[in-house]
Amino acid sequence: MRLVQSALIALAVGASTALASPASAETPRGPGQVVAFTHEFTPLEVWKDPQGCQSLPAGTHLIFNQTDKVITIYADPLCFVPIDPFAKVKPGYGTHVSAVGSFKA
């Protein structure tokens, strides 16, 4: 009888532990980064935890938002003219940008 009780207790403890901390639980993400692609012959430009207005390198073609917040894309280097209706880029998304543009995080 004790063996059965011990087995049931071990089973209950194992089940409650599995429910309390599932293996597939996501870990919190940090602020992240914004990545710009210009062309195949230059390295990617990366801004870690960007703040405020950031000018893009001349000729930038694509931008990727890997932060945890929406960023705004602008057609000018000083963050004055948003590229509407596609100015807002959600986390995990990317977009084509102006070759002389900027973004604000």
mmCIF file of C-alpha atoms in Angstrom:
data_model
loop_
_atom_site.group_PDB
_atom_site.id
_atom_site.type_symbol
_atom_site.label_atom_id
_atom_site.label_comp_id
_atom_site.label_asym_id
_atom_site.label_seq_id
_atom_site.Cartn_x
_atom_site.Cartn_y
_atom_site.Cartn_z
ATOM 1 C CA MET A 1 0.000 0.000 0.000
ATOM 2 C CA ARG A 2 2.839 2.402 0.836
ATOM 3 C CA LEU A 3 4.398 1.777 -2.535
ATOM 4 C CA VAL A 4 1.144 2.775 -4.257
ATOM 5 C CA GLN A 5 0.863 5.926 -2.092
ATOM 6 C CA SER A 6 4.466 6.898 -2.864
ATOM 7 C CA ALA A 7 3.897 6.381 -6.570
ATOM 8 C CA LEU A 8 0.727 8.515 -6.501
ATOM 9 C CA ILE A 9 2.488 11.311 -4.592
ATOM 10 C CA ALA A 10 5.404 11.269 -7.035
ATOM 11 C CA LEU A 11 2.959 11.354 -9.956
ATOM 12 C CA ALA A 12 1.035 14.286 -8.438
ATOM 13 C CA VAL A 13 4.215 16.266 -7.739
ATOM 14 C CA GLY A 14 5.493 15.643 -11.262
ATOM 15 C CA ALA A 15 2.192 16.717 -12.818
ATOM 16 C CA SER A 16 1.964 19.908 -10.749
ATOM 17 C CA THR A 17 5.555 20.817 -11.590
ATOM 18 C CA ALA A 18 4.906 20.284 -15.299
ATOM 19 C CA LEU A 19 1.827 22.503 -15.151
ATOM 20 C CA ALA A 20 3.572 25.235 -13.180
ATOM 21 C CA SER A 21 6.498 25.629 -15.582
ATOM 22 C CA PRO A 22 5.796 24.335 -19.087
ATOM 23 C CA ALA A 23 8.822 23.712 -21.259
ATOM 24 C CA SER A 24 7.357 25.814 -24.055
ATOM 25 C CA ALA A 25 6.961 28.987 -21.959
ATOM 26 C CA GLU A 26 8.366 32.060 -23.701
ATOM 27 C CA THR A 27 11.076 34.045 -22.020
ATOM 28 C CA PRO A 28 10.588 37.808 -21.924
ATOM 29 C CA ARG A 29 12.225 39.700 -24.777
ATOM 30 C CA GLY A 30 14.363 42.738 -24.273
ATOM 31 C CA PRO A 31 14.008 45.980 -26.209
ATOM 32 C CA GLY A 32 15.497 44.383 -29.335
ATOM 33 C CA GLN A 33 16.989 45.933 -32.433
ATOM 34 C CA VAL A 34 16.234 47.504 -35.791
ATOM 35 C CA VAL A 35 18.153 46.162 -38.795
ATOM 36 C CA ALA A 36 18.660 47.944 -42.136
ATOM 37 C CA PHE A 37 19.677 46.269 -45.407
ATOM 38 C CA THR A 38 21.268 48.458 -48.087
ATOM 39 C CA HIS A 39 22.660 45.986 -50.653
ATOM 40 C CA GLU A 40 24.602 42.756 -50.931
ATOM 41 C CA PHE A 41 28.026 44.396 -50.713
ATOM 42 C CA THR A 42 27.659 46.193 -47.372
ATOM 43 C CA PRO A 43 27.126 44.836 -43.866
ATOM 44 C CA LEU A 44 23.766 45.204 -42.158
ATOM 45 C CA GLU A 45 23.307 48.315 -40.022
ATOM 46 C CA VAL A 46 22.008 47.405 -36.547
ATOM 47 C CA TRP A 47 20.584 49.685 -33.857
ATOM 48 C CA LYS A 48 20.313 47.950 -30.471
ATOM 49 C CA ASP A 49 17.507 49.389 -28.344
ATOM 50 C CA PRO A 50 17.052 52.442 -30.614
ATOM 51 C CA GLN A 51 15.691 55.659 -29.096
ATOM 52 C CA GLY A 52 14.368 58.708 -30.954
ATOM 53 C CA CYS A 53 15.042 59.600 -34.601
ATOM 54 C CA GLN A 54 17.665 57.524 -36.436
ATOM 55 C CA SER A 55 18.870 58.350 -39.971
ATOM 56 C CA LEU A 56 19.255 55.374 -42.267
ATOM 57 C CA PRO A 57 22.455 54.827 -44.261
ATOM 58 C CA ALA A 58 22.242 56.291 -47.785
ATOM 59 C CA GLY A 59 20.711 53.784 -50.174
ATOM 60 C CA THR A 60 18.959 51.666 -47.525
ATOM 61 C CA HIS A 61 16.459 49.346 -49.184
ATOM 62 C CA LEU A 62 14.783 47.383 -46.348
ATOM 63 C CA ILE A 63 14.297 47.788 -42.618
ATOM 64 C CA PHE A 64 13.326 45.097 -40.079
ATOM 65 C CA ASN A 65 11.750 45.819 -36.706
ATOM 66 C CA GLN A 66 13.008 43.291 -34.176
ATOM 67 C CA THR A 67 12.019 45.403 -31.165
ATOM 68 C CA ASP A 68 9.026 44.940 -28.886
ATOM 69 C CA LYS A 69 7.343 48.190 -30.034
ATOM 70 C CA VAL A 70 6.020 49.818 -33.212
ATOM 71 C CA ILE A 71 8.492 51.998 -35.123
ATOM 72 C CA THR A 72 7.658 54.809 -37.565
ATOM 73 C CA ILE A 73 9.354 55.082 -40.978
ATOM 74 C CA TYR A 74 10.059 58.494 -42.574
ATOM 75 C CA ALA A 75 10.906 59.538 -46.151
ATOM 76 C CA ASP A 76 13.508 62.090 -44.984
ATOM 77 C CA PRO A 77 16.607 61.775 -42.752
ATOM 78 C CA LEU A 78 15.188 64.047 -39.998
ATOM 79 C CA CYS A 79 11.923 62.205 -39.146
ATOM 80 C CA PHE A 80 9.593 64.889 -40.551
ATOM 81 C CA VAL A 81 7.663 63.130 -43.372
ATOM 82 C CA PRO A 82 6.136 59.764 -42.393
ATOM 83 C CA ILE A 83 5.651 57.274 -45.226
ATOM 84 C CA ASP A 84 1.856 56.986 -44.956
ATOM 85 C CA PRO A 85 -0.053 54.691 -45.046
ATOM 86 C CA PHE A 86 2.869 52.318 -44.358
ATOM 87 C CA ALA A 87 4.679 54.433 -41.752
ATOM 88 C CA LYS A 88 4.033 52.102 -38.804
ATOM 89 C CA VAL A 89 5.997 48.836 -38.644
ATOM 90 C CA LYS A 90 4.909 46.344 -35.990
ATOM 91 C CA PRO A 91 7.400 44.201 -34.047
ATOM 92 C CA GLY A 92 8.540 41.235 -36.140
ATOM 93 C CA TYR A 93 7.784 42.938 -39.474
ATOM 94 C CA GLY A 94 9.808 44.798 -42.090
ATOM 95 C CA THR A 95 9.247 47.187 -44.980
ATOM 96 C CA HIS A 96 10.862 48.893 -47.939
ATOM 97 C CA VAL A 97 12.150 52.382 -47.116
ATOM 98 C CA SER A 98 13.256 55.605 -48.801
ATOM 99 C CA ALA A 99 16.929 55.602 -49.808
ATOM 100 C CA VAL A 100 17.428 58.761 -47.703
ATOM 101 C CA GLY A 101 14.938 57.961 -44.922
ATOM 102 C CA SER A 102 14.906 57.546 -41.183
ATOM 103 C CA PHE A 103 12.926 55.840 -38.435
ATOM 104 C CA LYS A 104 11.781 56.680 -34.940
ATOM 105 C CA ALA A 105 11.550 54.152 -32.155
#
